[in-house]
């Protein structure tokens, strides 16, 4: 298990941008695929994006494709979620998560989770 700490959430107006960061502890960050998920009130946790161990392959939910970018810097043990053109429906608690080896889009497959960071998009 790897310890994850998220930062960068906040309150923004529709059309604005935020950059979320996920700092990982330890020396094994590059052995984990990383994912971002979000959960809005009254809804299940949903997949947002994932990035492979070396950062060469990325996957996105259709709802964020073209607006969000997931990336990682293994030298800094950090994953990122750049969010542009934010919409009110993006309002949720955002979580980063880690999974050994291959990527997945299912929350149940991930081993380690951050504490979550609130993103609120106002109208």
Short mmCIF file of N, CA and C in Angstrom, two decimals:
data_model
loop_
_atom_site.label_atom_id
_atom_site.label_comp_id
_atom_site.label_asym_id
_atom_site.label_seq_id
_atom_site.Cartn_x
_atom_site.Cartn_y
_atom_site.Cartn_z
N UNK A 1 0.83 -1.18 0.00
CA UNK A 1 0.00 0.00 0.00
C UNK A 1 0.88 1.25 0.00
N UNK A 2 0.43 2.27 -0.74
CA UNK A 2 1.13 3.53 -0.82
C UNK A 2 0.24 4.62 -0.22
N UNK A 3 0.86 5.56 0.48
CA UNK A 3 0.12 6.66 1.07
C UNK A 3 -0.03 7.79 0.05
N UNK A 4 -1.24 8.32 -0.10
CA UNK A 4 -1.55 9.34 -1.08
C UNK A 4 -2.13 10.57 -0.40
N UNK A 5 -1.68 11.75 -0.81
CA UNK A 5 -2.17 13.01 -0.27
C UNK A 5 -2.52 13.92 -1.43
N UNK A 6 -3.80 14.34 -1.49
CA UNK A 6 -4.28 15.20 -2.56
C UNK A 6 -4.26 16.66 -2.15
N UNK A 7 -4.15 17.53 -3.14
CA UNK A 7 -4.23 18.97 -2.92
C UNK A 7 -4.69 19.64 -4.20
N UNK A 8 -5.11 20.90 -4.10
CA UNK A 8 -5.43 21.70 -5.26
C UNK A 8 -6.90 21.95 -5.50
N UNK A 9 -7.78 21.34 -4.70
CA UNK A 9 -9.20 21.59 -4.87
C UNK A 9 -9.59 22.99 -4.42
N UNK A 10 -10.82 23.38 -4.74
CA UNK A 10 -11.29 24.69 -4.35
C UNK A 10 -12.56 25.07 -5.06
N UNK A 11 -12.89 26.35 -4.97
CA UNK A 11 -14.10 26.92 -5.57
C UNK A 11 -13.71 27.75 -6.78
N UNK A 12 -14.31 27.44 -7.93
CA UNK A 12 -14.04 28.17 -9.16
C UNK A 12 -15.35 28.45 -9.89
N UNK A 13 -15.33 29.44 -10.76
CA UNK A 13 -16.48 29.74 -11.60
C UNK A 13 -16.51 28.81 -12.82
N UNK A 14 -17.70 28.60 -13.35
CA UNK A 14 -17.83 27.82 -14.57
C UNK A 14 -16.93 28.39 -15.66
N UNK A 15 -16.25 27.49 -16.37
CA UNK A 15 -15.30 27.89 -17.39
C UNK A 15 -13.88 28.01 -16.90
N UNK A 16 -13.67 27.96 -15.60
CA UNK A 16 -12.35 28.08 -15.03
C UNK A 16 -11.59 26.78 -15.01
N UNK A 17 -10.41 26.82 -14.38
CA UNK A 17 -9.50 25.68 -14.35
C UNK A 17 -8.98 25.42 -12.95
N UNK A 18 -8.66 24.17 -12.68
CA UNK A 18 -7.98 23.76 -11.47
C UNK A 18 -6.99 22.66 -11.81
N UNK A 19 -5.91 22.58 -11.05
CA UNK A 19 -4.94 21.52 -11.18
C UNK A 19 -4.82 20.78 -9.85
N UNK A 20 -5.23 19.52 -9.84
CA UNK A 20 -5.13 18.69 -8.65
C UNK A 20 -3.82 17.92 -8.66
N UNK A 21 -3.22 17.78 -7.48
CA UNK A 21 -2.00 17.02 -7.32
C UNK A 21 -2.22 15.88 -6.33
N UNK A 22 -1.50 14.79 -6.53
CA UNK A 22 -1.56 13.63 -5.66
C UNK A 22 -0.13 13.19 -5.37
N UNK A 23 0.33 13.46 -4.17
CA UNK A 23 1.69 13.12 -3.76
C UNK A 23 1.70 11.75 -3.09
N UNK A 24 2.61 10.89 -3.54
CA UNK A 24 2.71 9.53 -3.03
C UNK A 24 3.98 9.35 -2.21
N UNK A 25 3.87 8.57 -1.17
CA UNK A 25 5.03 8.25 -0.34
C UNK A 25 5.75 7.03 -0.89
N UNK A 26 6.95 6.78 -0.37
CA UNK A 26 7.67 5.57 -0.69
C UNK A 26 8.50 5.66 -1.95
N UNK A 27 9.09 4.53 -2.32
CA UNK A 27 10.00 4.44 -3.46
C UNK A 27 9.47 3.57 -4.59
N UNK A 28 8.20 3.18 -4.53
CA UNK A 28 7.63 2.25 -5.49
C UNK A 28 6.52 2.88 -6.34
N UNK A 29 6.50 4.19 -6.46
CA UNK A 29 5.44 4.88 -7.18
C UNK A 29 5.31 4.39 -8.62
N UNK A 30 6.43 4.13 -9.27
CA UNK A 30 6.40 3.75 -10.68
C UNK A 30 5.85 2.35 -10.92
N UNK A 31 5.61 1.56 -9.88
CA UNK A 31 5.00 0.24 -10.03
C UNK A 31 3.47 0.30 -9.99
N UNK A 32 2.90 1.48 -9.77
CA UNK A 32 1.46 1.65 -9.66
C UNK A 32 0.89 2.39 -10.86
N UNK A 33 -0.21 1.86 -11.39
CA UNK A 33 -1.07 2.67 -12.23
C UNK A 33 -1.85 3.63 -11.33
N UNK A 34 -2.15 4.82 -11.83
CA UNK A 34 -2.84 5.83 -11.04
C UNK A 34 -4.18 6.17 -11.67
N UNK A 35 -5.16 6.43 -10.82
CA UNK A 35 -6.48 6.81 -11.29
C UNK A 35 -7.03 7.98 -10.52
N UNK A 36 -7.94 8.71 -11.16
CA UNK A 36 -8.73 9.76 -10.52
C UNK A 36 -10.20 9.39 -10.60
N UNK A 37 -10.90 9.56 -9.49
CA UNK A 37 -12.32 9.29 -9.39
C UNK A 37 -13.00 10.47 -8.72
N UNK A 38 -14.32 10.55 -8.86
CA UNK A 38 -15.05 11.61 -8.19
C UNK A 38 -16.39 11.09 -7.70
N UNK A 39 -16.93 11.75 -6.67
CA UNK A 39 -18.20 11.37 -6.11
C UNK A 39 -18.99 12.62 -5.74
N UNK A 40 -20.15 12.76 -6.35
CA UNK A 40 -21.06 13.86 -6.07
C UNK A 40 -22.12 13.40 -5.08
N UNK A 41 -22.77 14.33 -4.36
CA UNK A 41 -23.80 13.93 -3.40
C UNK A 41 -24.89 13.10 -4.05
N UNK A 42 -25.23 11.98 -3.40
CA UNK A 42 -26.29 11.12 -3.89
C UNK A 42 -25.92 10.22 -5.05
N UNK A 43 -24.66 10.22 -5.46
CA UNK A 43 -24.23 9.41 -6.60
C UNK A 43 -23.08 8.50 -6.20
N UNK A 44 -22.90 7.43 -6.97
CA UNK A 44 -21.77 6.53 -6.74
C UNK A 44 -20.47 7.15 -7.21
N UNK A 45 -19.39 6.67 -6.64
CA UNK A 45 -18.07 7.10 -7.09
C UNK A 45 -17.87 6.68 -8.55
N UNK A 46 -17.40 7.60 -9.39
CA UNK A 46 -17.27 7.32 -10.80
C UNK A 46 -15.84 7.57 -11.29
N UNK A 47 -15.49 6.85 -12.32
CA UNK A 47 -14.19 6.96 -12.95
C UNK A 47 -14.05 8.28 -13.68
N UNK A 48 -12.88 8.92 -13.55
CA UNK A 48 -12.57 10.14 -14.27
C UNK A 48 -11.45 9.91 -15.28
N UNK A 49 -10.32 9.37 -14.82
CA UNK A 49 -9.20 9.13 -15.70
C UNK A 49 -8.19 8.21 -15.05
N UNK A 50 -7.31 7.63 -15.88
CA UNK A 50 -6.26 6.75 -15.38
C UNK A 50 -5.03 6.91 -16.26
N UNK A 51 -3.86 6.64 -15.69
CA UNK A 51 -2.61 6.72 -16.40
C UNK A 51 -1.76 5.50 -16.05
N UNK A 52 -1.09 4.95 -17.05
CA UNK A 52 -0.29 3.75 -16.86
C UNK A 52 0.98 4.05 -16.07
N UNK A 53 1.71 3.00 -15.73
CA UNK A 53 2.85 3.13 -14.83
C UNK A 53 3.92 4.10 -15.33
N UNK A 54 4.22 4.04 -16.62
CA UNK A 54 5.24 4.91 -17.19
C UNK A 54 4.65 6.20 -17.76
N UNK A 55 3.33 6.34 -17.72
CA UNK A 55 2.69 7.55 -18.19
C UNK A 55 2.39 7.59 -19.67
N UNK A 56 2.64 6.49 -20.39
CA UNK A 56 2.48 6.51 -21.83
C UNK A 56 1.06 6.31 -22.32
N UNK A 57 0.19 5.75 -21.49
CA UNK A 57 -1.18 5.47 -21.88
C UNK A 57 -2.12 6.15 -20.90
N UNK A 58 -3.14 6.83 -21.42
CA UNK A 58 -4.11 7.52 -20.59
C UNK A 58 -5.52 7.19 -21.04
N UNK A 59 -6.44 7.10 -20.09
CA UNK A 59 -7.84 6.82 -20.35
C UNK A 59 -8.70 7.86 -19.65
N UNK A 60 -9.85 8.18 -20.26
CA UNK A 60 -10.74 9.19 -19.71
C UNK A 60 -12.19 8.77 -19.82
N UNK A 61 -12.99 9.20 -18.86
CA UNK A 61 -14.43 9.10 -19.01
C UNK A 61 -14.89 10.03 -20.12
N UNK A 62 -15.94 9.63 -20.83
CA UNK A 62 -16.44 10.47 -21.92
C UNK A 62 -16.86 11.86 -21.44
N UNK A 63 -17.32 11.96 -20.21
CA UNK A 63 -17.80 13.23 -19.70
C UNK A 63 -16.71 14.28 -19.53
N UNK A 64 -15.44 13.85 -19.46
CA UNK A 64 -14.34 14.79 -19.25
C UNK A 64 -13.35 14.81 -20.41
N UNK A 65 -13.52 13.95 -21.38
CA UNK A 65 -12.60 13.85 -22.50
C UNK A 65 -12.52 15.19 -23.23
N UNK A 66 -11.30 15.64 -23.48
CA UNK A 66 -11.08 16.91 -24.14
C UNK A 66 -10.97 18.09 -23.20
N UNK A 67 -11.36 17.91 -21.95
CA UNK A 67 -11.29 18.99 -20.96
C UNK A 67 -10.28 18.70 -19.86
N UNK A 68 -10.15 17.44 -19.45
CA UNK A 68 -9.26 17.05 -18.37
C UNK A 68 -8.04 16.32 -18.93
N UNK A 69 -6.91 16.46 -18.26
CA UNK A 69 -5.70 15.75 -18.62
C UNK A 69 -5.09 15.12 -17.38
N UNK A 70 -4.86 13.81 -17.43
CA UNK A 70 -4.19 13.12 -16.34
C UNK A 70 -2.73 12.90 -16.72
N UNK A 71 -1.83 13.07 -15.76
CA UNK A 71 -0.41 12.89 -16.03
C UNK A 71 0.29 12.46 -14.74
N UNK A 72 1.57 12.14 -14.87
CA UNK A 72 2.35 11.77 -13.70
C UNK A 72 3.81 12.12 -13.91
N UNK A 73 4.51 12.35 -12.82
CA UNK A 73 5.93 12.60 -12.83
C UNK A 73 6.54 11.64 -11.83
N UNK A 74 7.07 10.52 -12.32
CA UNK A 74 7.57 9.48 -11.43
C UNK A 74 8.79 9.94 -10.63
N UNK A 75 9.56 10.86 -11.17
CA UNK A 75 10.71 11.39 -10.43
C UNK A 75 10.28 12.19 -9.21
N UNK A 76 9.05 12.73 -9.24
CA UNK A 76 8.52 13.50 -8.13
C UNK A 76 7.47 12.75 -7.33
N UNK A 77 7.21 11.49 -7.68
CA UNK A 77 6.19 10.68 -7.00
C UNK A 77 4.85 11.40 -6.93
N UNK A 78 4.44 11.99 -8.04
CA UNK A 78 3.24 12.80 -8.06
C UNK A 78 2.41 12.54 -9.31
N UNK A 79 1.09 12.43 -9.14
CA UNK A 79 0.14 12.38 -10.24
C UNK A 79 -0.66 13.67 -10.26
N UNK A 80 -1.17 14.04 -11.44
CA UNK A 80 -1.87 15.31 -11.61
C UNK A 80 -3.17 15.10 -12.37
N UNK A 81 -4.12 15.99 -12.12
CA UNK A 81 -5.32 16.08 -12.92
C UNK A 81 -5.54 17.55 -13.26
N UNK A 82 -5.28 17.92 -14.51
CA UNK A 82 -5.53 19.27 -14.98
C UNK A 82 -6.96 19.34 -15.49
N UNK A 83 -7.76 20.23 -14.92
CA UNK A 83 -9.17 20.35 -15.25
C UNK A 83 -9.42 21.73 -15.86
N UNK A 84 -9.84 21.75 -17.11
CA UNK A 84 -10.15 22.98 -17.82
C UNK A 84 -11.62 23.02 -18.20
N UNK A 85 -12.11 24.20 -18.52
CA UNK A 85 -13.50 24.39 -18.94
C UNK A 85 -14.47 23.73 -17.98
N UNK A 86 -14.28 24.00 -16.71
CA UNK A 86 -15.07 23.33 -15.68
C UNK A 86 -16.55 23.72 -15.76
N UNK A 87 -17.40 22.74 -15.46
CA UNK A 87 -18.84 22.90 -15.49
C UNK A 87 -19.41 22.63 -14.10
N UNK A 88 -20.60 23.17 -13.80
CA UNK A 88 -21.21 22.88 -12.50
C UNK A 88 -21.35 21.39 -12.21
N UNK A 89 -21.60 20.59 -13.23
CA UNK A 89 -21.74 19.15 -13.03
C UNK A 89 -20.43 18.45 -12.69
N UNK A 90 -19.31 19.16 -12.76
CA UNK A 90 -18.04 18.62 -12.30
C UNK A 90 -17.87 18.71 -10.79
N UNK A 91 -18.78 19.39 -10.11
CA UNK A 91 -18.71 19.54 -8.66
C UNK A 91 -18.77 18.17 -7.99
N UNK A 92 -17.77 17.87 -7.17
CA UNK A 92 -17.67 16.57 -6.51
C UNK A 92 -16.45 16.57 -5.60
N UNK A 93 -16.35 15.52 -4.79
CA UNK A 93 -15.11 15.22 -4.10
C UNK A 93 -14.27 14.37 -5.04
N UNK A 94 -13.04 14.79 -5.28
CA UNK A 94 -12.14 14.09 -6.19
C UNK A 94 -11.11 13.30 -5.41
N UNK A 95 -10.91 12.04 -5.81
CA UNK A 95 -9.99 11.13 -5.15
C UNK A 95 -8.94 10.63 -6.14
N UNK A 96 -7.70 10.56 -5.70
CA UNK A 96 -6.71 9.82 -6.46
C UNK A 96 -6.54 8.45 -5.84
N UNK A 97 -6.13 7.48 -6.64
CA UNK A 97 -6.01 6.11 -6.20
C UNK A 97 -4.88 5.42 -6.94
N UNK A 98 -4.33 4.38 -6.32
CA UNK A 98 -3.22 3.64 -6.89
C UNK A 98 -3.55 2.16 -6.97
N UNK A 99 -3.07 1.52 -8.03
CA UNK A 99 -3.27 0.10 -8.26
C UNK A 99 -1.99 -0.50 -8.81
N UNK A 100 -1.55 -1.61 -8.24
CA UNK A 100 -0.34 -2.26 -8.72
C UNK A 100 -0.50 -2.70 -10.17
N UNK A 101 0.54 -2.46 -10.94
CA UNK A 101 0.68 -2.95 -12.32
C UNK A 101 -0.34 -2.32 -13.26
N UNK A 102 -1.21 -3.12 -13.89
CA UNK A 102 -2.04 -2.65 -14.99
C UNK A 102 -3.13 -1.69 -14.55
N UNK A 103 -3.55 -0.83 -15.47
CA UNK A 103 -4.59 0.15 -15.20
C UNK A 103 -5.96 -0.51 -15.12
N UNK A 104 -6.89 0.21 -14.50
CA UNK A 104 -8.27 -0.20 -14.38
C UNK A 104 -9.13 1.04 -14.28
N UNK A 105 -10.41 0.90 -14.62
CA UNK A 105 -11.38 1.98 -14.45
C UNK A 105 -12.35 1.71 -13.33
N UNK A 106 -12.18 0.62 -12.61
CA UNK A 106 -13.10 0.23 -11.54
C UNK A 106 -12.55 0.63 -10.18
N UNK A 107 -13.33 1.37 -9.37
CA UNK A 107 -12.84 1.73 -8.03
C UNK A 107 -12.46 0.53 -7.18
N UNK A 108 -13.17 -0.59 -7.34
CA UNK A 108 -12.92 -1.77 -6.51
C UNK A 108 -11.55 -2.37 -6.75
N UNK A 109 -10.92 -2.07 -7.88
CA UNK A 109 -9.62 -2.65 -8.20
C UNK A 109 -8.45 -1.89 -7.60
N UNK A 110 -8.69 -0.71 -7.06
CA UNK A 110 -7.59 0.12 -6.57
C UNK A 110 -7.31 -0.14 -5.10
N UNK A 111 -6.03 -0.17 -4.76
CA UNK A 111 -5.57 -0.59 -3.45
C UNK A 111 -5.45 0.54 -2.45
N UNK A 112 -5.05 1.71 -2.89
CA UNK A 112 -4.77 2.84 -2.01
C UNK A 112 -5.53 4.06 -2.49
N UNK A 113 -5.99 4.87 -1.53
CA UNK A 113 -6.81 6.04 -1.84
C UNK A 113 -6.35 7.25 -1.05
N UNK A 114 -6.44 8.41 -1.68
CA UNK A 114 -6.24 9.65 -0.98
C UNK A 114 -7.45 10.02 -0.15
N UNK A 115 -7.35 11.12 0.57
CA UNK A 115 -8.43 11.54 1.47
C UNK A 115 -9.57 12.25 0.74
N UNK A 116 -9.35 12.64 -0.49
CA UNK A 116 -10.33 13.38 -1.27
C UNK A 116 -10.16 14.88 -1.13
N UNK A 117 -10.45 15.60 -2.20
CA UNK A 117 -10.40 17.05 -2.18
C UNK A 117 -11.63 17.60 -2.89
N UNK A 118 -12.26 18.60 -2.28
CA UNK A 118 -13.52 19.14 -2.80
C UNK A 118 -13.27 20.08 -3.97
N UNK A 119 -14.01 19.86 -5.05
CA UNK A 119 -14.03 20.77 -6.19
C UNK A 119 -15.45 21.27 -6.35
N UNK A 120 -15.64 22.58 -6.28
CA UNK A 120 -16.95 23.18 -6.43
C UNK A 120 -16.91 24.19 -7.57
N UNK A 121 -17.80 24.03 -8.54
CA UNK A 121 -17.88 24.91 -9.70
C UNK A 121 -19.18 25.68 -9.61
N UNK A 122 -19.08 26.99 -9.50
CA UNK A 122 -20.25 27.84 -9.32
C UNK A 122 -20.77 28.33 -10.66
N UNK A 123 -22.05 28.72 -10.67
CA UNK A 123 -22.69 29.28 -11.86
C UNK A 123 -22.72 30.79 -11.82
#
